mmCIF file of C-alpha atoms and ligand atoms in Angstrom:
data_model
loop_
_atom_site.group_PDB
_atom_site.id
_atom_site.type_symbol
_atom_site.label_atom_id
_atom_site.label_comp_id
_atom_site.label_asym_id
_atom_site.label_seq_id
_atom_site.Cartn_x
_atom_site.Cartn_y
_atom_site.Cartn_z
ATOM 1 C CA MET A 1 -23.497 3.534 -12.893
ATOM 2 C CA SER A 2 -20.432 5.766 -13.168
ATOM 3 C CA ASN A 3 -19.216 6.813 -16.584
ATOM 4 C CA GLN A 4 -16.476 4.730 -18.128
ATOM 5 C CA LEU A 5 -13.891 7.338 -19.003
ATOM 6 C CA ILE A 6 -10.835 7.426 -21.225
ATOM 7 C CA VAL A 7 -7.859 8.481 -19.095
ATOM 8 C CA ALA A 8 -4.685 9.552 -20.929
ATOM 9 C CA ILE A 9 -1.311 9.740 -19.191
ATOM 10 C CA ASP A 10 1.512 11.204 -21.256
ATOM 11 C CA GLY A 11 4.987 12.303 -20.319
ATOM 12 C CA PRO A 12 8.691 11.571 -20.686
ATOM 13 C CA SER A 13 10.255 8.261 -19.675
ATOM 14 C CA GLY A 14 10.937 7.782 -15.989
ATOM 15 C CA ALA A 15 8.227 10.146 -14.740
ATOM 16 C CA GLY A 16 6.266 7.277 -13.138
ATOM 17 C CA LYS A 17 3.644 6.726 -15.841
ATOM 18 C CA SER A 18 3.739 2.916 -15.723
ATOM 19 C CA THR A 19 3.522 2.618 -11.949
ATOM 20 C CA LEU A 20 0.727 5.158 -11.776
ATOM 21 C CA SER A 21 -1.360 3.858 -14.651
ATOM 22 C CA LYS A 22 -1.192 0.333 -13.220
ATOM 23 C CA ALA A 23 -2.214 1.594 -9.779
ATOM 24 C CA LEU A 24 -5.006 3.733 -11.245
ATOM 25 C CA ALA A 25 -6.364 0.827 -13.285
ATOM 26 C CA LYS A 26 -6.399 -1.349 -10.195
ATOM 27 C CA GLN A 27 -8.249 1.251 -8.106
ATOM 28 C CA THR A 28 -10.809 2.133 -10.770
ATOM 29 C CA GLY A 29 -11.258 -1.324 -12.308
ATOM 30 C CA TYR A 30 -10.275 0.167 -15.672
ATOM 31 C CA THR A 31 -8.073 -1.640 -18.206
ATOM 32 C CA ASN A 32 -4.488 -0.460 -18.378
ATOM 33 C CA ILE A 33 -3.067 -0.067 -21.876
ATOM 34 C CA ASP A 34 0.703 0.354 -21.928
ATOM 35 C CA THR A 35 1.255 1.758 -25.408
ATOM 36 C CA GLY A 36 5.054 1.702 -25.002
ATOM 37 C CA ALA A 37 4.781 -2.089 -24.622
ATOM 38 C CA MET A 38 2.965 -2.190 -27.963
ATOM 39 C CA TYR A 39 5.825 -0.382 -29.758
ATOM 40 C CA ARG A 40 8.275 -2.628 -27.904
ATOM 41 C CA SER A 41 6.410 -5.710 -29.164
ATOM 42 C CA VAL A 42 6.710 -4.552 -32.767
ATOM 43 C CA ALA A 43 10.450 -3.996 -32.218
ATOM 44 C CA LEU A 44 10.892 -7.481 -30.723
ATOM 45 C CA LEU A 45 9.198 -9.160 -33.674
ATOM 46 C CA ALA A 46 11.077 -7.007 -36.193
ATOM 47 C CA LYS A 47 14.332 -8.066 -34.540
ATOM 48 C CA ARG A 48 13.368 -11.744 -34.594
ATOM 49 C CA GLN A 49 12.273 -11.579 -38.219
ATOM 50 C CA LYS A 50 15.369 -9.520 -39.134
ATOM 51 C CA ILE A 51 13.283 -6.764 -40.680
ATOM 52 C CA ASP A 52 15.092 -3.584 -41.689
ATOM 53 C CA ILE A 53 13.547 -0.662 -39.764
ATOM 54 C CA GLU A 54 13.375 1.375 -42.960
ATOM 55 C CA ASP A 55 11.353 -1.356 -44.723
ATOM 56 C CA GLY A 56 7.861 0.121 -44.454
ATOM 57 C CA LYS A 57 6.186 -2.705 -46.366
ATOM 58 C CA ALA A 58 7.583 -5.451 -44.145
ATOM 59 C CA LEU A 59 6.779 -3.460 -40.989
ATOM 60 C CA SER A 60 3.262 -2.842 -42.175
ATOM 61 C CA ALA A 61 2.771 -6.592 -42.869
ATOM 62 C CA LEU A 62 4.160 -7.404 -39.421
ATOM 63 C CA CYS A 63 1.737 -4.965 -37.739
ATOM 64 C CA ALA A 64 -1.219 -6.338 -39.722
ATOM 65 C CA GLU A 65 -0.817 -9.797 -38.234
ATOM 66 C CA LEU A 66 0.038 -8.617 -34.738
ATOM 67 C CA GLN A 67 -2.294 -9.420 -31.867
ATOM 68 C CA ILE A 68 -1.495 -7.743 -28.582
ATOM 69 C CA GLU A 69 -3.286 -8.488 -25.316
ATOM 70 C CA PHE A 70 -2.769 -7.204 -21.801
ATOM 71 C CA VAL A 71 -3.697 -9.778 -19.188
ATOM 72 C CA ARG A 72 -3.498 -9.677 -15.425
ATOM 73 C CA ASP A 73 -2.150 -12.734 -13.643
ATOM 74 C CA GLY A 74 -2.695 -11.982 -9.955
ATOM 75 C CA GLU A 75 -0.540 -8.908 -9.244
ATOM 76 C CA VAL A 76 1.457 -9.279 -12.456
ATOM 77 C CA GLU A 77 0.479 -7.677 -15.743
ATOM 78 C CA LYS A 78 1.545 -9.603 -18.816
ATOM 79 C CA VAL A 79 1.898 -8.631 -22.442
ATOM 80 C CA LEU A 80 0.893 -11.375 -24.878
ATOM 81 C CA VAL A 81 1.901 -11.091 -28.512
ATOM 82 C CA ASN A 82 0.144 -13.566 -30.784
ATOM 83 C CA GLY A 83 -0.483 -15.564 -27.615
ATOM 84 C CA GLU A 84 3.151 -15.577 -26.396
ATOM 85 C CA ASP A 85 4.144 -13.935 -23.101
ATOM 86 C CA VAL A 86 6.851 -11.410 -24.092
ATOM 87 C CA SER A 87 6.715 -9.278 -20.918
ATOM 88 C CA ARG A 88 10.406 -9.735 -20.137
ATOM 89 C CA GLN A 89 11.829 -9.884 -23.626
ATOM 90 C CA ILE A 90 10.455 -6.481 -24.594
ATOM 91 C CA ARG A 91 12.353 -4.784 -21.716
ATOM 92 C CA THR A 92 15.942 -5.636 -22.673
ATOM 93 C CA PRO A 93 18.260 -2.662 -23.439
ATOM 94 C CA GLU A 94 18.643 -3.886 -27.026
ATOM 95 C CA VAL A 95 14.883 -3.926 -27.628
ATOM 96 C CA SER A 96 14.518 -0.526 -25.899
ATOM 97 C CA LEU A 97 17.002 1.006 -28.292
ATOM 98 C CA LEU A 98 15.358 -0.550 -31.337
ATOM 99 C CA THR A 99 11.910 0.543 -30.122
ATOM 100 C CA ALA A 100 12.867 4.230 -30.206
ATOM 101 C CA LYS A 101 13.674 3.804 -33.928
ATOM 102 C CA ILE A 102 10.652 1.627 -34.709
ATOM 103 C CA ALA A 103 8.311 4.086 -32.955
ATOM 104 C CA ALA A 104 9.489 6.824 -35.321
ATOM 105 C CA GLN A 105 8.254 4.911 -38.401
ATOM 106 C CA PRO A 106 4.917 6.322 -39.666
ATOM 107 C CA VAL A 107 3.514 2.912 -40.766
ATOM 108 C CA VAL A 108 4.074 1.531 -37.292
ATOM 109 C CA ARG A 109 2.517 4.576 -35.602
ATOM 110 C CA GLU A 110 -0.552 4.411 -37.846
ATOM 111 C CA ALA A 111 -1.109 0.725 -37.061
ATOM 112 C CA MET A 112 -0.574 1.136 -33.311
ATOM 113 C CA VAL A 113 -2.808 4.214 -33.065
ATOM 114 C CA ARG A 114 -5.581 2.317 -34.869
ATOM 115 C CA MET A 115 -5.193 -0.619 -32.482
ATOM 116 C CA GLN A 116 -5.155 1.669 -29.434
ATOM 117 C CA ARG A 117 -8.343 3.400 -30.557
ATOM 118 C CA GLN A 118 -10.084 0.039 -30.970
ATOM 119 C CA MET A 119 -8.934 -1.093 -27.547
ATOM 120 C CA GLY A 120 -9.989 2.128 -25.820
ATOM 121 C CA GLU A 121 -12.997 3.555 -27.624
ATOM 122 C CA ALA A 122 -15.564 1.971 -25.282
ATOM 123 C CA GLY A 123 -13.979 3.767 -22.296
ATOM 124 C CA GLY A 124 -13.012 2.367 -18.924
ATOM 125 C CA VAL A 125 -9.343 2.561 -19.885
ATOM 126 C CA VAL A 126 -6.115 4.148 -18.723
ATOM 127 C CA LEU A 127 -3.677 4.598 -21.589
ATOM 128 C CA GLU A 128 -0.093 5.610 -20.976
ATOM 129 C CA GLY A 129 2.258 6.854 -23.648
ATOM 130 C CA ARG A 130 3.586 9.961 -25.366
ATOM 131 C CA ASP A 131 0.820 10.928 -27.797
ATOM 132 C CA ILE A 132 -2.382 9.688 -26.142
ATOM 133 C CA GLY A 133 -3.930 13.072 -25.310
ATOM 134 C CA THR A 134 -2.725 14.721 -28.522
ATOM 135 C CA VAL A 135 -3.127 12.064 -31.253
ATOM 136 C CA VAL A 136 -4.753 8.817 -30.098
ATOM 137 C CA PHE A 137 -7.609 10.245 -28.015
ATOM 138 C CA PRO A 138 -7.645 14.053 -28.328
ATOM 139 C CA ASN A 139 -11.157 13.908 -26.809
ATOM 140 C CA ALA A 140 -10.189 11.858 -23.735
ATOM 141 C CA GLN A 141 -12.195 13.069 -20.713
ATOM 142 C CA VAL A 142 -9.118 13.082 -18.456
ATOM 143 C CA LYS A 143 -5.594 13.953 -19.593
ATOM 144 C CA PHE A 144 -2.549 14.064 -17.367
ATOM 145 C CA PHE A 145 0.908 15.205 -18.360
ATOM 146 C CA LEU A 146 3.264 13.671 -15.859
ATOM 147 C CA SER A 147 6.801 14.966 -15.612
ATOM 148 C CA ALA A 148 9.766 15.306 -13.258
ATOM 149 C CA THR A 149 13.179 16.888 -13.726
ATOM 150 C CA ALA A 150 15.708 14.894 -15.762
ATOM 151 C CA GLU A 151 17.928 14.697 -12.631
ATOM 152 C CA GLU A 152 15.143 13.114 -10.602
ATOM 153 C CA ARG A 153 14.102 10.712 -13.359
ATOM 154 C CA GLY A 154 17.758 9.733 -13.856
ATOM 155 C CA ARG A 155 18.130 9.197 -10.109
ATOM 156 C CA ARG A 156 15.037 6.938 -10.004
ATOM 157 C CA ARG A 157 16.291 4.903 -12.938
ATOM 158 C CA TYR A 158 19.715 4.637 -11.273
ATOM 159 C CA GLU A 159 18.151 3.314 -8.027
ATOM 160 C CA GLU A 160 16.031 0.849 -10.006
ATOM 161 C CA LEU A 161 19.041 -0.530 -11.915
ATOM 162 C CA ARG A 162 21.156 -0.705 -8.763
ATOM 163 C CA ALA A 163 18.408 -2.602 -6.951
ATOM 164 C CA LYS A 164 18.578 -5.164 -9.750
ATOM 165 C CA GLY A 165 22.296 -5.518 -9.096
ATOM 166 C CA GLY A 166 23.539 -3.608 -12.152
ATOM 167 C CA GLU A 167 26.756 -1.537 -12.282
ATOM 168 C CA VAL A 168 25.586 1.972 -13.013
ATOM 169 C CA ASP A 169 26.842 5.520 -12.966
ATOM 170 C CA LEU A 170 24.455 8.242 -11.776
ATOM 171 C CA LEU A 171 25.678 11.026 -14.051
ATOM 172 C CA GLN A 172 25.657 8.751 -17.057
ATOM 173 C CA THR A 173 22.119 7.582 -16.270
ATOM 174 C CA ILE A 174 20.958 11.204 -16.050
ATOM 175 C CA SER A 175 22.573 12.037 -19.368
ATOM 176 C CA GLU A 176 20.910 8.995 -20.987
ATOM 177 C CA VAL A 177 17.545 10.280 -19.736
ATOM 178 C CA GLU A 178 18.304 13.668 -21.296
ATOM 179 C CA GLU A 179 19.270 12.031 -24.590
ATOM 180 C CA ARG A 180 16.026 10.013 -24.699
ATOM 181 C CA ASP A 181 14.021 13.183 -23.947
ATOM 182 C CA ALA A 182 15.680 14.997 -26.811
ATOM 183 C CA ALA A 183 14.969 12.113 -29.226
ATOM 184 C CA ASP A 184 11.337 11.756 -28.064
ATOM 185 C CA CYS A 185 10.673 15.501 -28.463
ATOM 186 C CA ALA A 186 12.552 16.002 -31.725
ATOM 187 C CA ARG A 187 11.160 13.156 -33.824
ATOM 188 C CA GLU A 188 9.112 14.151 -36.824
ATOM 189 C CA HIS A 189 6.085 11.905 -36.225
ATOM 190 C CA ALA A 190 4.026 12.312 -33.047
ATOM 191 C CA PRO A 191 6.754 13.804 -30.859
ATOM 192 C CA LEU A 192 6.233 13.962 -27.106
ATOM 193 C CA LYS A 193 4.020 17.014 -26.653
ATOM 194 C CA ARG A 194 1.761 18.182 -23.886
ATOM 195 C CA ALA A 195 -1.929 18.479 -24.871
ATOM 196 C CA ALA A 196 -3.173 22.040 -24.341
ATOM 197 C CA ASP A 197 -5.934 20.777 -22.029
ATOM 198 C CA ALA A 198 -3.815 18.312 -20.037
ATOM 199 C CA ILE A 199 -3.459 18.579 -16.276
ATOM 200 C CA ASP A 200 0.229 19.031 -15.432
ATOM 201 C CA ILE A 201 1.714 17.009 -12.623
ATOM 202 C CA ASP A 202 5.346 17.541 -11.661
ATOM 203 C CA SER A 203 6.250 14.463 -9.614
ATOM 204 C CA THR A 204 9.799 15.619 -8.754
ATOM 205 C CA SER A 205 9.052 16.023 -5.062
ATOM 206 C CA MET A 206 5.841 14.021 -4.779
ATOM 207 C CA SER A 207 5.446 10.425 -3.663
ATOM 208 C CA ILE A 208 3.611 7.875 -5.832
ATOM 209 C CA GLU A 209 0.781 7.871 -3.268
ATOM 210 C CA GLU A 210 0.404 11.650 -3.470
ATOM 211 C CA VAL A 211 0.223 11.613 -7.261
ATOM 212 C CA LEU A 212 -2.184 8.662 -7.220
ATOM 213 C CA ASP A 213 -4.513 10.398 -4.733
ATOM 214 C CA PHE A 214 -4.589 13.513 -6.852
ATOM 215 C CA MET A 215 -5.314 11.579 -10.058
ATOM 216 C CA LEU A 216 -8.093 9.592 -8.393
ATOM 217 C CA GLN A 217 -9.742 12.805 -7.171
ATOM 218 C CA VAL A 218 -9.773 14.206 -10.700
ATOM 219 C CA ILE A 219 -11.168 10.978 -12.179
ATOM 220 C CA THR A 220 -13.855 10.642 -9.520
ATOM 221 C CA LYS A 221 -15.041 14.201 -10.143
ATOM 222 C CA ARG A 222 -15.265 13.641 -13.897
ATOM 223 C CA GLN A 223 -16.983 10.275 -13.561
ATOM 224 C CA ASP A 224 -20.060 11.742 -11.913
HETATM 225 O O1 LIG B 1 7.220 4.048 -22.319
HETATM 226 P P1 LIG B 1 8.273 3.098 -22.879
HETATM 227 O O2 LIG B 1 9.675 3.363 -22.377
HETATM 228 O O3 LIG B 1 7.904 1.657 -22.733
HETATM 229 O O4 LIG B 1 8.304 3.418 -24.452
HETATM 230 C C1 LIG B 1 9.124 2.696 -25.338
HETATM 231 C C2 LIG B 1 9.412 3.539 -26.574
HETATM 232 O O5 LIG B 1 8.226 3.746 -27.348
HETATM 233 C C3 LIG B 1 10.015 4.914 -26.318
HETATM 234 O O6 LIG B 1 11.093 5.091 -27.234
HETATM 235 C C4 LIG B 1 8.901 5.886 -26.644
HETATM 236 C C5 LIG B 1 8.017 5.123 -27.600
HETATM 237 N N1 LIG B 1 6.596 5.404 -27.438
HETATM 238 C C6 LIG B 1 5.985 6.208 -28.382
HETATM 239 O O7 LIG B 1 6.648 6.691 -29.291
HETATM 240 N N2 LIG B 1 4.648 6.461 -28.297
HETATM 241 C C7 LIG B 1 3.922 5.941 -27.300
HETATM 242 N N3 LIG B 1 2.609 6.191 -27.248
HETATM 243 C C8 LIG B 1 4.537 5.129 -26.313
HETATM 244 C C9 LIG B 1 5.890 4.882 -26.414
#
């Protein structure tokens, strides 16, 4: 039987991590762990329970009773928090903004990293995030660092929002991407950083299929 590897995909927002990790998991039969969704879930519950983001004790208690599951329902992947489907609620702009602050809190990072290690240690997983190859699984057998220029990532986000019928401005969307990059890279705890042994993929002028093919080749080679 092939080895069950740990595959880490890190990179800035909008580089295609989610699409690719879902597609990879489907092709390999691995479990996809969207670590951003885990931080988003903590933010959603903190908002509901009106917890101050600086209140380490309350955040730590919240994380201790948190159960997160990723389940596939046909083609749709769902995030269940304490049994409730929160897939949509964790994607609102308000929760996104709060998540960036929550994800900078050390107590939250410690709890999520512990949970991610438990979920992934047996292998057969694709984890996507910012600190998977550097902090969560520094010994992962396959590490990708997926990026694209801020202009291209902003353009993709702009197309996505427009397709949903939103009123958006391209230049503003690009500058929001740049702002998020700066915040992700500058934060004190587990900033976005490329692992020294990660395989770089610049997806600026590549299609999803091209990136997916390349990733699958790497995984197949390492599985043998
Ligand atoms: O990938 P995403 O947009 O769903 O991530 C949501 C937020 O969580 C974003 O502000 C970055 C942060 N995050 C993190 O700090 N560490 C991770 N492993 C994944 C996400």
